[in-house]
Every structure is written in C-alpha cells, then in structure tokens.
Coordinates of C-alpha atoms and ligand atoms in Angstrom, one line a residue:
M189 CA 60.8 -37.7 -59.5
G190 CA 64.3 -36.8 -58.5
K191 CA 63.0 -35.7 -55.2
M192 CA 62.0 -39.3 -54.4
E193 CA 65.4 -40.7 -55.3
Y194 CA 66.7 -40.7 -51.8
R195 CA 64.4 -43.7 -51.1
G196 CA 66.2 -45.7 -53.9
Y197 CA 68.1 -45.0 -56.9
D198 CA 69.2 -48.1 -58.8
S199 CA 66.6 -47.8 -61.6
V200 CA 63.7 -45.6 -62.5
G201 CA 60.6 -45.8 -64.7
I202 CA 57.5 -43.9 -65.7
A203 CA 54.2 -44.9 -67.3
T204 CA 51.5 -42.6 -68.7
I205 CA 48.1 -43.1 -70.4
N206 CA 47.9 -41.8 -73.9
D207 CA 44.9 -42.5 -76.1
Q208 CA 43.7 -45.1 -73.6
K209 CA 47.0 -46.9 -74.0
I210 CA 49.8 -47.4 -71.4
T211 CA 53.2 -46.1 -72.5
L212 CA 56.1 -47.1 -70.5
K213 CA 59.8 -46.2 -70.2
K214 CA 62.3 -47.5 -67.7
G215 CA 66.0 -48.0 -67.3
I216 CA 69.0 -48.5 -64.9
G217 CA 70.6 -45.7 -63.0
K218 CA 69.6 -42.4 -61.4
V219 CA 66.7 -40.3 -62.8
S220 CA 69.1 -37.8 -64.5
V221 CA 71.0 -40.6 -66.3
V222 CA 67.9 -42.5 -67.4
N223 CA 66.1 -39.3 -68.4
K224 CA 69.1 -38.4 -70.7
K225 CA 69.0 -41.8 -72.4
L226 CA 65.3 -42.3 -72.6
S227 CA 63.7 -38.8 -72.4
L228 CA 61.3 -39.9 -69.6
D229 CA 59.9 -36.4 -69.5
N230 CA 58.7 -36.6 -73.1
L231 CA 56.0 -39.1 -72.3
K232 CA 52.6 -37.7 -73.1
G233 CA 49.4 -37.9 -70.9
D234 CA 47.5 -36.3 -68.0
V235 CA 47.8 -39.3 -65.8
G236 CA 51.0 -41.1 -65.0
I237 CA 53.0 -43.0 -62.3
G238 CA 56.7 -43.1 -61.7
H239 CA 59.1 -45.0 -59.4
T240 CA 62.6 -45.0 -58.2
R241 CA 63.7 -48.4 -57.1
W242 CA 65.9 -50.0 -54.4
A243 CA 66.1 -53.6 -55.4
T244 CA 64.7 -56.2 -53.0
H245 CA 63.4 -59.0 -55.3
G246 CA 65.2 -59.3 -58.6
S247 CA 68.4 -57.8 -59.6
V248 CA 69.0 -54.3 -60.9
T249 CA 67.8 -54.5 -64.6
S250 CA 65.4 -52.4 -66.6
V251 CA 63.0 -55.3 -66.8
N252 CA 62.8 -55.4 -63.0
A253 CA 62.4 -51.7 -62.7
H254 CA 58.9 -50.4 -62.0
P255 CA 56.2 -49.8 -63.3
H256 CA 55.2 -53.3 -64.0
V257 CA 52.2 -54.1 -66.3
C258 CA 49.8 -57.0 -66.3
A259 CA 49.9 -59.5 -69.1
Q260 CA 47.2 -57.6 -71.1
S261 CA 49.0 -54.3 -70.6
E262 CA 45.8 -52.8 -69.1
I263 CA 47.2 -52.0 -65.7
A264 CA 50.5 -50.6 -64.6
V265 CA 51.8 -50.7 -61.0
V266 CA 54.5 -49.0 -58.9
H267 CA 55.0 -50.6 -55.5
N268 CA 57.0 -50.0 -52.3
G269 CA 57.5 -52.9 -49.8
I270 CA 57.3 -56.6 -50.2
I271 CA 54.6 -59.1 -51.1
E272 CA 55.6 -62.0 -49.0
N273 CA 53.4 -64.6 -50.7
H274 CA 54.4 -63.6 -54.3
L275 CA 55.7 -67.1 -55.1
D276 CA 52.4 -68.7 -54.3
L277 CA 50.4 -66.0 -56.1
K278 CA 52.7 -66.3 -59.2
K279 CA 52.1 -70.1 -59.2
Q280 CA 48.3 -69.5 -59.1
L281 CA 48.4 -66.9 -61.8
K282 CA 50.7 -69.0 -64.1
L283 CA 48.1 -71.7 -63.9
K284 CA 45.7 -69.2 -65.4
G285 CA 48.1 -68.5 -68.2
V286 CA 49.8 -65.4 -67.0
I287 CA 53.4 -65.1 -68.3
F288 CA 55.7 -63.1 -65.9
K289 CA 58.4 -61.0 -67.4
S290 CA 60.3 -59.9 -64.3
D291 CA 61.8 -61.4 -61.2
T292 CA 60.0 -59.1 -58.9
D293 CA 57.3 -59.7 -56.3
T294 CA 55.5 -56.6 -57.6
E295 CA 54.4 -58.1 -61.0
V296 CA 51.8 -60.2 -59.2
I297 CA 49.9 -57.0 -58.3
P298 CA 48.7 -55.8 -61.7
N299 CA 48.0 -59.4 -62.8
L300 CA 45.9 -60.1 -59.6
L301 CA 44.1 -56.8 -59.9
S302 CA 43.4 -57.4 -63.6
S303 CA 42.0 -60.9 -62.9
F304 CA 39.5 -59.4 -60.4
I305 CA 38.6 -56.4 -62.6
N306 CA 37.6 -58.8 -65.3
Q307 CA 35.1 -60.5 -62.9
E308 CA 33.9 -57.4 -61.0
A309 CA 31.7 -54.5 -62.1
E310 CA 33.2 -52.1 -59.6
I311 CA 36.8 -51.3 -59.3
K312 CA 36.3 -51.0 -55.5
S313 CA 35.3 -54.7 -55.3
A314 CA 38.3 -55.8 -57.4
V315 CA 40.7 -53.8 -55.0
V316 CA 39.0 -55.4 -52.0
K317 CA 39.5 -58.9 -53.5
T318 CA 43.1 -58.1 -54.5
V319 CA 44.2 -56.9 -51.0
S320 CA 42.5 -59.9 -49.4
K321 CA 45.1 -62.1 -51.4
L322 CA 48.2 -60.0 -50.6
I323 CA 50.4 -60.8 -47.6
G324 CA 53.2 -58.5 -46.7
Q325 CA 53.9 -54.8 -46.1
Y326 CA 53.2 -52.6 -49.1
S327 CA 51.8 -49.5 -50.7
F328 CA 51.2 -49.4 -54.3
I329 CA 49.6 -47.3 -57.1
A330 CA 47.8 -49.0 -59.9
M331 CA 47.1 -47.1 -63.1
L332 CA 44.2 -48.3 -65.2
R333 CA 43.7 -47.6 -69.0
N334 CA 40.5 -45.5 -68.2
E335 CA 42.7 -43.0 -66.4
T336 CA 41.8 -44.2 -63.0
L337 CA 44.5 -44.5 -60.3
V338 CA 44.2 -46.8 -57.3
G339 CA 46.5 -46.1 -54.3
V340 CA 46.6 -48.8 -51.6
K341 CA 48.4 -48.6 -48.2
D342 CA 49.3 -51.3 -45.8
H343 CA 52.4 -50.7 -43.5
E344 CA 54.2 -48.6 -46.1
P345 CA 53.5 -44.8 -46.4
L346 CA 51.0 -43.4 -49.0
I347 CA 49.9 -39.7 -49.1
L348 CA 47.4 -37.9 -51.3
G349 CA 48.3 -34.4 -52.2
I350 CA 45.7 -32.0 -53.4
G351 CA 46.8 -28.8 -55.3
P352 CA 45.5 -26.3 -58.0
T353 CA 46.9 -28.4 -60.8
G354 CA 45.7 -31.8 -59.7
Y355 CA 45.9 -34.7 -57.4
F356 CA 49.2 -36.5 -56.5
L357 CA 49.9 -39.8 -54.7
S358 CA 53.4 -40.4 -53.2
S359 CA 55.3 -42.2 -50.4
D360 CA 56.5 -38.9 -49.2
V361 CA 55.3 -35.3 -49.3
L362 CA 58.7 -34.4 -50.9
G363 CA 57.4 -36.1 -54.1
F364 CA 54.7 -33.4 -54.6
A365 CA 55.3 -30.6 -52.0
K366 CA 55.7 -27.8 -54.6
H367 CA 52.4 -28.6 -56.2
V368 CA 49.9 -29.1 -53.4
D369 CA 48.5 -27.2 -50.4
K370 CA 46.5 -30.0 -48.7
V371 CA 47.2 -33.6 -47.9
I372 CA 45.6 -36.8 -46.6
Y373 CA 47.9 -39.3 -45.0
L374 CA 46.2 -42.7 -45.6
D375 CA 46.2 -45.2 -42.8
D376 CA 47.1 -48.8 -43.0
G377 CA 44.3 -50.9 -44.6
Q378 CA 42.9 -48.0 -46.7
F379 CA 42.9 -47.3 -50.4
I380 CA 41.9 -44.5 -52.7
V381 CA 40.3 -44.5 -56.1
L382 CA 41.2 -41.4 -58.0
N383 CA 40.0 -40.2 -61.4
H384 CA 39.0 -37.0 -63.2
N385 CA 35.8 -36.7 -61.1
G386 CA 37.7 -36.6 -57.8
Y387 CA 38.7 -39.3 -55.2
K388 CA 37.0 -41.8 -52.8
I389 CA 38.8 -43.5 -49.9
Y390 CA 37.8 -46.9 -48.6
D391 CA 38.9 -49.4 -46.0
F392 CA 40.0 -52.9 -47.1
Q393 CA 36.4 -54.1 -46.4
G394 CA 35.2 -51.7 -49.1
N395 CA 33.5 -49.2 -46.6
L396 CA 33.6 -45.6 -47.8
L397 CA 35.6 -43.4 -45.5
N398 CA 35.3 -39.6 -44.9
L399 CA 38.9 -38.3 -44.4
T400 CA 39.4 -34.5 -44.3
P401 CA 42.4 -33.1 -46.0
T402 CA 44.8 -31.1 -43.8
K403 CA 47.1 -28.1 -44.8
L404 CA 50.5 -29.1 -45.9
S405 CA 53.1 -27.8 -43.5
R406 CA 55.2 -25.1 -45.2
K407 CA 58.4 -26.6 -43.9
F408 CA 58.3 -29.0 -46.8
E409 CA 58.7 -26.1 -49.4
N410 CA 62.1 -25.3 -50.9
I411 CA 64.0 -28.3 -49.9
E412 CA 66.9 -27.5 -52.2
K413 CA 70.7 -27.7 -52.0
G414 CA 71.2 -24.0 -52.2
D415 CA 74.8 -23.1 -52.6
Y416 CA 76.0 -26.6 -51.6
D417 CA 77.2 -29.3 -54.0
H418 CA 75.4 -32.0 -51.9
F419 CA 72.5 -32.2 -49.4
T420 CA 74.9 -34.1 -47.1
M421 CA 77.3 -31.1 -46.7
K422 CA 74.3 -28.8 -46.3
E423 CA 72.8 -31.0 -43.6
I424 CA 76.2 -31.3 -41.7
Q425 CA 76.5 -27.5 -41.8
E426 CA 72.9 -27.0 -40.5
Q427 CA 73.7 -28.6 -37.2
T428 CA 74.7 -25.4 -35.6
S429 CA 71.1 -24.4 -35.8
S430 CA 69.2 -27.7 -35.9
I431 CA 70.4 -28.8 -32.5
L432 CA 68.9 -25.7 -31.0
E433 CA 65.4 -26.7 -32.2
S434 CA 65.5 -30.4 -31.2
G435 CA 62.3 -31.3 -29.4
N436 CA 61.3 -27.6 -28.9
E437 CA 57.7 -28.1 -29.9
F438 CA 57.3 -31.0 -27.5
L439 CA 58.0 -29.7 -24.0
D440 CA 55.0 -31.4 -22.4
E441 CA 56.1 -34.7 -23.9
F442 CA 59.5 -34.6 -22.2
A443 CA 57.5 -34.7 -18.9
T444 CA 55.4 -37.6 -20.2
F445 CA 58.5 -39.5 -21.1
A446 CA 60.0 -39.0 -17.7
E447 CA 56.8 -40.1 -15.9
I448 CA 56.5 -43.3 -18.0
L449 CA 60.2 -44.1 -17.6
K450 CA 60.0 -43.5 -13.8
N451 CA 57.0 -45.9 -13.5
S452 CA 58.4 -48.6 -15.7
N453 CA 60.2 -51.6 -14.2
R454 CA 62.3 -52.2 -17.3
V455 CA 63.3 -49.8 -20.0
Y456 CA 64.6 -50.8 -23.5
I457 CA 65.7 -48.6 -26.4
T458 CA 65.7 -49.6 -30.0
G459 CA 66.5 -48.3 -33.5
S460 CA 68.5 -49.2 -36.6
G461 CA 71.9 -48.0 -37.8
T462 CA 72.6 -44.5 -36.7
S463 CA 69.4 -44.4 -34.6
Y464 CA 70.6 -47.5 -32.7
N465 CA 73.9 -45.8 -32.1
C466 CA 72.0 -43.0 -30.4
G467 CA 70.3 -45.6 -28.2
L468 CA 73.8 -47.0 -27.2
V469 CA 74.7 -43.5 -25.9
G470 CA 71.6 -43.8 -23.7
K471 CA 73.0 -47.1 -22.3
Y472 CA 76.0 -45.2 -20.9
L473 CA 74.0 -42.3 -19.5
F474 CA 70.9 -43.8 -18.0
P475 CA 72.3 -45.6 -15.0
K476 CA 74.1 -42.6 -13.7
V477 CA 71.3 -40.1 -14.3
V478 CA 68.1 -42.1 -14.0
G479 CA 69.3 -44.6 -11.5
K480 CA 68.1 -47.5 -13.7
S481 CA 69.6 -49.2 -16.6
I482 CA 68.3 -49.1 -20.2
E483 CA 68.8 -52.1 -22.5
P484 CA 69.6 -51.3 -26.1
I485 CA 68.3 -53.8 -28.6
M486 CA 68.9 -53.5 -32.3
S487 CA 65.5 -53.4 -34.1
S488 CA 66.4 -56.1 -36.5
E489 CA 67.3 -58.4 -33.6
M490 CA 64.2 -57.7 -31.6
K491 CA 62.5 -60.9 -32.4
S492 CA 64.8 -62.8 -30.1
F493 CA 63.9 -60.5 -27.2
E494 CA 60.0 -60.4 -27.4
D495 CA 59.7 -62.1 -24.1
C496 CA 61.4 -59.2 -22.3
F497 CA 58.3 -57.0 -22.6
D498 CA 55.3 -56.8 -20.4
D499 CA 52.8 -54.1 -19.3
K500 CA 55.3 -52.7 -16.8
S501 CA 58.0 -52.1 -19.4
A502 CA 58.7 -49.3 -21.7
L503 CA 60.4 -49.1 -25.1
I504 CA 62.0 -46.0 -26.5
A505 CA 62.1 -46.3 -30.3
I506 CA 64.4 -43.9 -32.2
S507 CA 64.0 -43.4 -35.9
Q508 CA 64.6 -40.5 -38.3
S509 CA 62.0 -41.7 -40.9
G510 CA 59.7 -43.3 -38.5
E511 CA 59.1 -45.8 -41.3
S512 CA 62.0 -48.4 -40.9
A513 CA 60.4 -51.7 -41.1
D514 CA 62.7 -53.2 -38.4
V515 CA 61.8 -50.5 -36.0
L516 CA 58.1 -50.7 -36.7
N517 CA 58.1 -54.5 -36.2
S518 CA 60.0 -54.3 -33.0
V519 CA 57.6 -51.7 -31.7
A520 CA 54.8 -54.0 -32.7
F521 CA 56.2 -56.9 -30.6
A522 CA 56.6 -54.7 -27.5
K523 CA 53.2 -53.1 -27.9
E524 CA 51.5 -56.5 -28.2
K525 CA 53.0 -57.4 -24.8
G526 CA 51.7 -54.2 -23.3
A527 CA 54.8 -52.2 -23.2
K528 CA 54.5 -48.4 -23.4
I529 CA 56.0 -47.0 -26.6
L530 CA 57.9 -43.7 -26.5
S531 CA 59.4 -42.5 -29.8
I532 CA 62.0 -40.0 -30.9
V533 CA 61.3 -39.4 -34.5
N534 CA 61.9 -36.8 -37.2
T535 CA 58.8 -37.5 -39.4
T536 CA 55.9 -36.7 -37.1
T537 CA 53.4 -38.0 -39.6
S538 CA 55.0 -41.5 -39.7
S539 CA 53.7 -44.9 -38.9
L540 CA 56.0 -45.0 -35.8
V541 CA 54.2 -41.9 -34.4
K542 CA 50.9 -43.6 -34.9
M543 CA 52.1 -46.6 -32.9
S544 CA 53.5 -44.6 -30.0
D545 CA 52.0 -43.7 -26.6
S546 CA 54.0 -40.5 -26.7
F547 CA 56.5 -39.0 -29.2
I548 CA 59.1 -36.2 -29.4
G549 CA 59.9 -34.7 -32.8
L550 CA 63.5 -34.0 -33.7
N551 CA 62.5 -30.7 -35.4
C552 CA 65.7 -30.8 -37.5
G553 CA 64.0 -30.4 -40.9
Y554 CA 64.0 -32.7 -43.8
E555 CA 67.2 -34.9 -44.0
V556 CA 67.7 -35.8 -47.7
G557 CA 71.3 -37.1 -47.7
V558 CA 71.1 -40.9 -47.3
A559 CA 73.6 -40.8 -44.4
A560 CA 72.0 -39.6 -41.2
T561 CA 73.8 -36.5 -40.0
K562 CA 71.8 -33.8 -38.4
S563 CA 69.1 -36.2 -37.3
F564 CA 71.7 -38.0 -35.2
T565 CA 72.8 -34.9 -33.3
S566 CA 69.2 -34.0 -32.8
Q567 CA 68.4 -37.4 -31.4
L568 CA 71.3 -37.1 -28.9
I569 CA 70.0 -33.7 -27.8
I570 CA 66.5 -35.1 -27.2
L571 CA 68.0 -38.0 -25.2
Y572 CA 69.9 -35.5 -23.1
R573 CA 66.8 -33.3 -22.6
I574 CA 64.9 -36.4 -21.4
L575 CA 67.7 -37.0 -18.9
E576 CA 67.5 -33.4 -17.9
K577 CA 64.1 -34.1 -16.5
F578 CA 65.7 -36.5 -14.0
D579 CA 68.6 -34.3 -13.2
P580 CA 67.9 -30.6 -13.9
T581 CA 71.6 -29.8 -13.0
L582 CA 72.6 -31.2 -16.4
N583 CA 71.1 -27.9 -17.6
V584 CA 71.0 -29.1 -21.2
S585 CA 68.5 -26.7 -22.6
H586 CA 70.3 -23.6 -21.5
R587 CA 73.7 -24.8 -22.7
L588 CA 72.8 -25.7 -26.3
D589 CA 74.3 -22.3 -27.6
L590 CA 77.6 -23.5 -26.3
V591 CA 77.2 -26.8 -28.2
S592 CA 76.3 -24.9 -31.3
E593 CA 79.4 -22.7 -31.0
A594 CA 81.6 -25.7 -30.5
I595 CA 80.1 -27.4 -33.6
A596 CA 80.7 -24.1 -35.6
K597 CA 84.4 -24.2 -34.5
I598 CA 84.8 -27.7 -35.8
L599 CA 83.1 -26.9 -39.1
D600 CA 85.4 -23.9 -39.4
N601 CA 88.3 -26.3 -39.2
K602 CA 87.1 -28.5 -42.1
K603 CA 90.2 -27.8 -44.2
L604 CA 92.2 -29.8 -41.8
I605 CA 89.7 -32.7 -42.0
L606 CA 89.8 -32.5 -45.8
E607 CA 93.6 -32.7 -45.8
I608 CA 93.6 -35.8 -43.4
S609 CA 90.9 -37.4 -45.7
Q610 CA 93.1 -36.8 -48.8
K611 CA 95.9 -38.8 -47.0
L612 CA 93.4 -41.6 -46.1
K613 CA 91.7 -41.9 -49.4
N614 CA 93.5 -45.1 -50.6
I615 CA 93.4 -47.1 -47.3
E616 CA 91.4 -50.3 -47.1
N617 CA 90.7 -50.4 -43.4
L618 CA 90.2 -47.9 -40.6
Y619 CA 89.8 -48.6 -36.9
I620 CA 88.0 -46.1 -34.7
L621 CA 88.5 -46.4 -31.0
G622 CA 86.5 -44.9 -28.1
R623 CA 86.0 -45.8 -24.5
G624 CA 82.9 -45.5 -22.4
I625 CA 80.4 -43.1 -23.8
H626 CA 82.7 -42.4 -26.8
Y627 CA 82.4 -46.0 -28.0
P628 CA 78.9 -45.5 -29.6
I629 CA 80.4 -42.5 -31.4
A630 CA 83.2 -44.7 -32.7
K631 CA 80.6 -47.0 -34.1
E632 CA 78.7 -44.2 -35.6
G633 CA 81.9 -42.7 -37.1
A634 CA 82.7 -46.1 -38.6
L635 CA 79.2 -46.4 -40.0
K636 CA 79.3 -43.0 -41.7
I637 CA 82.8 -43.8 -43.2
K638 CA 81.7 -47.2 -44.5
E639 CA 78.5 -46.0 -46.1
L640 CA 79.9 -42.9 -47.8
S641 CA 83.4 -43.9 -48.7
Y642 CA 83.0 -47.7 -48.9
I643 CA 86.2 -48.1 -46.9
H644 CA 86.0 -50.8 -44.3
A645 CA 85.9 -49.1 -40.9
E646 CA 85.2 -50.6 -37.5
G647 CA 84.4 -48.9 -34.3
V648 CA 86.1 -50.7 -31.4
P649 CA 85.9 -50.1 -27.7
T650 CA 89.5 -48.9 -27.0
G651 CA 90.2 -51.5 -24.3
E652 CA 89.1 -54.4 -26.5
L653 CA 91.8 -53.8 -29.1
K654 CA 94.3 -55.9 -27.2
H655 CA 91.8 -58.8 -27.0
G656 CA 92.0 -59.5 -30.7
P657 CA 91.8 -56.6 -33.3
L658 CA 95.3 -55.6 -32.4
A659 CA 96.3 -58.5 -34.7
L660 CA 95.1 -56.4 -37.7
I661 CA 97.3 -53.4 -36.9
D662 CA 100.6 -52.9 -38.8
E663 CA 102.6 -50.0 -40.5
S664 CA 100.0 -49.5 -43.1
T665 CA 97.1 -49.0 -40.6
Y666 CA 95.4 -45.8 -39.5
V667 CA 93.6 -45.6 -36.2
I668 CA 91.4 -42.8 -35.0
L669 CA 91.3 -42.4 -31.3
I670 CA 88.4 -40.4 -29.7
N671 CA 90.0 -39.0 -26.6
P672 CA 88.7 -35.9 -25.0
T673 CA 89.9 -35.1 -21.5
D674 CA 86.4 -35.6 -20.0
D675 CA 87.6 -38.3 -17.7
S676 CA 91.3 -38.3 -16.7
S677 CA 91.7 -42.0 -16.1
T678 CA 89.9 -42.9 -19.4
H679 CA 92.0 -40.4 -21.2
S680 CA 95.3 -41.8 -19.9
D681 CA 94.2 -45.4 -20.4
N682 CA 93.6 -44.5 -24.1
I683 CA 97.0 -42.9 -24.3
S684 CA 98.6 -46.2 -23.0
N685 CA 96.6 -48.2 -25.7
A686 CA 97.7 -45.7 -28.3
S687 CA 101.4 -46.5 -27.4
E688 CA 100.6 -50.3 -28.0
I689 CA 99.3 -49.3 -31.4
K690 CA 102.1 -46.9 -32.2
S691 CA 104.7 -49.6 -31.4
R692 CA 103.2 -51.7 -34.2
G693 CA 103.8 -48.9 -36.6
A694 CA 100.3 -47.7 -37.1
K695 CA 99.4 -44.0 -37.5
I696 CA 97.1 -42.3 -34.9
I697 CA 94.7 -39.6 -35.5
G698 CA 93.6 -38.1 -32.2
I699 CA 90.2 -36.4 -31.8
S700 CA 90.5 -34.4 -28.6
N701 CA 90.5 -31.0 -26.9
E702 CA 94.1 -31.6 -26.0
N703 CA 97.0 -32.5 -28.3
N704 CA 99.4 -35.4 -27.4
P705 CA 102.8 -36.2 -28.9
I706 CA 101.5 -39.7 -29.7
Y707 CA 99.1 -38.4 -32.3
D708 CA 100.4 -38.3 -35.9
Y709 CA 97.5 -36.0 -36.7
W710 CA 95.3 -34.1 -34.3
I711 CA 91.8 -33.0 -34.9
P712 CA 91.1 -30.4 -32.2
L713 CA 87.8 -30.3 -30.3
P714 CA 86.8 -27.2 -28.4
N715 CA 86.6 -27.4 -24.6
I716 CA 83.1 -28.0 -23.5
S717 CA 81.3 -29.5 -20.6
K718 CA 81.8 -33.2 -20.6
I719 CA 78.4 -34.6 -21.3
F720 CA 78.4 -32.7 -24.7
Y721 CA 81.6 -34.3 -26.1
P722 CA 79.7 -37.2 -27.8
I723 CA 77.7 -34.6 -29.8
I724 CA 80.6 -32.5 -31.0
E725 CA 83.0 -35.3 -31.6
T726 CA 80.5 -36.8 -34.2
I727 CA 81.1 -33.8 -36.5
P728 CA 84.7 -34.7 -37.6
F729 CA 83.5 -38.2 -38.7
Q730 CA 80.6 -36.7 -40.8
L731 CA 83.1 -34.4 -42.5
M732 CA 85.7 -37.1 -43.0
A733 CA 83.0 -39.5 -44.5
Y734 CA 81.9 -36.7 -46.8
Y735 CA 85.4 -35.8 -48.0
L736 CA 86.4 -39.4 -48.4
S737 CA 83.4 -40.1 -50.5
I738 CA 84.3 -37.1 -52.8
E739 CA 88.0 -38.1 -53.0
R740 CA 87.1 -41.6 -54.0
G741 CA 84.7 -40.4 -56.7
N742 CA 81.4 -41.4 -54.9
D743 CA 78.2 -39.4 -54.7
P744 CA 77.8 -38.7 -50.9
D745 CA 74.1 -38.0 -51.2
Y746 CA 73.4 -41.4 -52.9
P747 CA 75.8 -44.1 -51.6
R748 CA 75.6 -47.4 -53.4
N749 CA 73.2 -50.1 -52.4
L750 CA 71.5 -47.9 -49.7
A751 CA 68.2 -46.1 -49.4
K752 CA 67.2 -43.4 -46.9
C753 CA 64.2 -45.2 -45.7
V754 CA 64.5 -49.0 -45.4
T755 CA 60.9 -50.2 -45.4
V756 CA 61.6 -53.9 -45.7
K757 CA 62.6 -56.4 -43.1
Ligands
F6R864 C1 73.1 -44.3 -41.5 C2 71.7 -44.5 -41.8 C3 71.0 -45.7 -41.5 C4 69.7 -45.3 -40.7 C5 68.9 -46.5 -40.4 C6 67.7 -46.2 -39.6 O1 73.7 -43.1 -41.9 O2 71.2 -43.5 -42.3 O3 71.8 -46.6 -40.8 O4 70.1 -44.7 -39.5 O5 68.5 -47.1 -41.6 O6 66.8 -45.3 -40.2 P1 65.7 -44.5 -39.4 O7 66.4 -43.7 -38.4 O8 65.0 -43.7 -40.4 O9 64.8 -45.6 -38.7

C-alpha cells in the first residue's frame, strides 16, 4: 500500500474478510506509522481492500479514514473522488434508519449499495441502481462478506491487474505492478464484479462487456529509490537522461500538433500548478516562433473562459498525471465547444489521453515525488520540440545533449546549493524574480520552495517589484534573481532592479552564467544557447526546495496537505 501513498497520506486503512466477517483497521498517518501501531499486515483473509487518504470531506481522523462500512457491517468501501450529492443521499438514508459514523461523503456508498443488495437478487442490478443515484466523480471498490469485490469507475481511474497470484484493483498500476502481467483499464461508466470464479465487466446500464486484457508495460517494474534517500532527489538527478527521451516515441504527433495549431484561429494552453507554469513559458515563445499568440488559462479558472472556444480553436492541455480534475474539466468545456484538444502528458493511459485528439507522452518515467521535477523539464522540452516544427533552426532535438550536460554541471555543484539552503532555512519569506521568459521559472521555483519547505515564496516579474512588492523588502529579506545574459538589455535592467533591492538592505542570490558584484551569492549556470536557459535554471530551485525541506525536518517526498494526483475540483 505504501506504493499508493503518493496519492494521499494523511491516514490509512485496510479491511479483509475472515470467516465471512469484515475485519477493519485504520489510523492517522503514513502507512509505516499506522502499520507499526496497528499491525495492518497481520489482518487475515484472501480478499481485502486498502486505502491511503487525502482528506476532502471530513477532517483527518481515524473515523474518517477509509474503508467505510455500511450500518450492518456487510459491505466495506474505499473511494477516490467526490460524491457531490452525498448530503441528499445521507438525508434519505437517515430516514431509513441508517446511522452515519463519519463526516465523509464516502459512507453513503456502502449504505446505498447495501439497501439495493437487500432488494435485488443479483449484485449487478444493485450496482446499476447504486450508480444511478450517485452524482460526482468517483471510483470505488466495495467488498462484500461473500468475498466478492465490486470496482466502479466514473471519472477517476480504476485498473484491474491480473497475475499468477490473483486479481488486483487499483487507481494506479503502481499499486500492483510487481504482482501482475496483464491489465484492463476500465473506462468511465463501467464496473467490475470480481470473485473466486473470475471477473465480469459491465457498463452502468448492466450490459456485459468483453474487454481484453493488455500486457503491463515493463517500465512499471522496479520503481524504487535505489541508493537515494528520497524519490524527489532521484527524480531531480534523472533529468540528465529523462530530457533526452521526452516525446521520442511520438514523432508523428509533433507534426499533427503543428498542423492543428497552424489551422486554428485561436490557441489556448492549460494546466495546473507546475504544468500551468510550463504553459506560461509557451506564452513567451509562441508569438516569436509561431507568429500567433497562445493564451494560458489556469485549469481551475477555465469555467470563466468557456466562451473563448469554438470549432476553430485549439487547447493544449499539459498534465503529468493526466488525471487532475481541473484539467479534465477544462478540457471537457473546450471539447464541448468543438475545440481540438492536444495534450502533453506523462501517463499515456490516463483520462486526459482518452479525451484528446492527439497527445505527446513525456517519456520521463514514473514520477513518485509529490513535487513535479523531471516531468516539468520534459514538458518544456516537448513544448520546444513543437516549436521546432515551426522553426527548424531552433534545432532543439539535436542540441539536447548540450542541455543534459548543462544540467549535469548544475547537479555537480549541489554542495553550493546545499550551503545556501542552510543559510536560508529559517527565513519566512523568499522573493524570486525573473523577467520575460524567466518569470514562469520564478513562479515555478517559488511553487517548489513553498510545497517542499513550507516557506512563503513568491515569483515576481522583476520589473513589477517597484510597483508594490518592494514594500516587503528589508534587511532580513533574501531575493533570488534569475538573470542569465541571454538578452543584454533584460540582464542590465535586472541589475538596476537588484541595486534598488540592495539599497534596502536585502541579500541577493543571483542565478546566472555570469557573476556580478551585486550578488551576495552566485549560483553559476553553464553557458548555453539562450532558449535553453529556462530549462537549466529550473534545477537550482528543485535542489534548493529539496535541501530546505530536509533542513526544516520535512519529508520532501510527501509534503503536508498535498497529493500527487488531485482528482477533485
Ligand atoms: C507541483 C505539483 C502540482 C502539479 C499539479 C498538476 O510540484 O506537483 O502543482 O503540477 O497538481 O498536476 P498534473 O500535472 O498531474 O495535472
């Protein structure tokens, strides 16, 4: 179960069937902590369900942890997503005498299913009736006392794994990769009934479906930390090689993307968090290279921009997981209006891929650390390779070795970044400045530092500082200035702004290929062709966020309150 923790890790629980009875253990904390206290792994039985939670409805308590059982303790359920009409359903079930123990939306599922199972001869019909009552985005697994499992998928992932030792259901192949060789990715509106005789898959109307298992890709094997203390550091280091693979299996799709973008009157780009920051880099590059602008829209804000789309527009959706609810919803809006959907995504079996007219895979391998690191640099490379289709002189594909070497040089210098991080470890605020194409990296750097170190960090366009944020600067402040010499006027404007900061007593950390006396600390960047600076200048921030997290006693792989894949709105 530890393998699924990256999706949520505030509490954990397991239920198994033993002697036709459901036994249940759950508690607050990570799998290892709860296991130590409650010996989760001692539960007996051949059939069981487990869950690691990222709280949405109801605070982090062991009562609210999954699995949840129905009032008669005949059915236990683990659930991913949200049941939007849970309050109405609770009201109806309470009238029938059901007493709820938790504050979660999940608890309505076992109770609803139980009420229909009591009326229906067939489990299939009870599930059909249950899903007809549920509104929201969910996948869940229900475990019945007769050792039957029911897995239901609607807008949240659910995968069946088939291996020599048995069947497995999980939101992610990571949950069972070691034990299976074949998989079936269920589609929205499908459910599976699984017992000792095998499995049957149905649609939500109850029609039997014939889905053929596919071989599980071997790339899912051996996702381990190896010699590293944390996945985050492993994944930061992997970037020297992962960027060389970005999009390699999708050469035809680059041409498709270019064709669709050329023929679209208006082009938008969307994503959340780090993936949105990649889209912002696109905003700076598109007008120059493609000759038309591209409008970045944060996925969570898309609802306000629905009217922008029509059948002559295109939306590029960027997502590591391909399952972020905000991204999927924004794609659904645009698709409904007839826009073409082009996605840049790491998980090529994801819901986003299914919704796309064409997609390009990051090929950067599994990213387990909750903070996006290698997926961001791969997203940037793909963006650049799309632009290369419009301007072959960018020569991106043939210069990736140089980018990889530059990243390796920065990684070799990590002792310096560790030392700077040790100096910064007790600060409360950090300002990161970048101009032009470096501004999105300032935002991305601030996001990394916030989520891993819990220090308040803000990415500010350098020229905007004097329009307000300068009021926050005093002798205790540290400011990081991203300032390569890629554009001489931008570089010198930044140095002037640095003087304004310096004269207020703040300390300046320069990230640049050239030192300057104004910097109190200098993080050197290797010299590289100018379009590649945004990629390489990302690395010092990833390292700094990692080291600050360690220095402040945090777990960089599992930052508080976050989850790798945010499947709720
Ligand atoms: C930041 C981070 C998040 C994700 C965001 C989108 O390090 O990991 O901000 O970037 O939740 O996730 P995806 O790309 O999976 O849609």
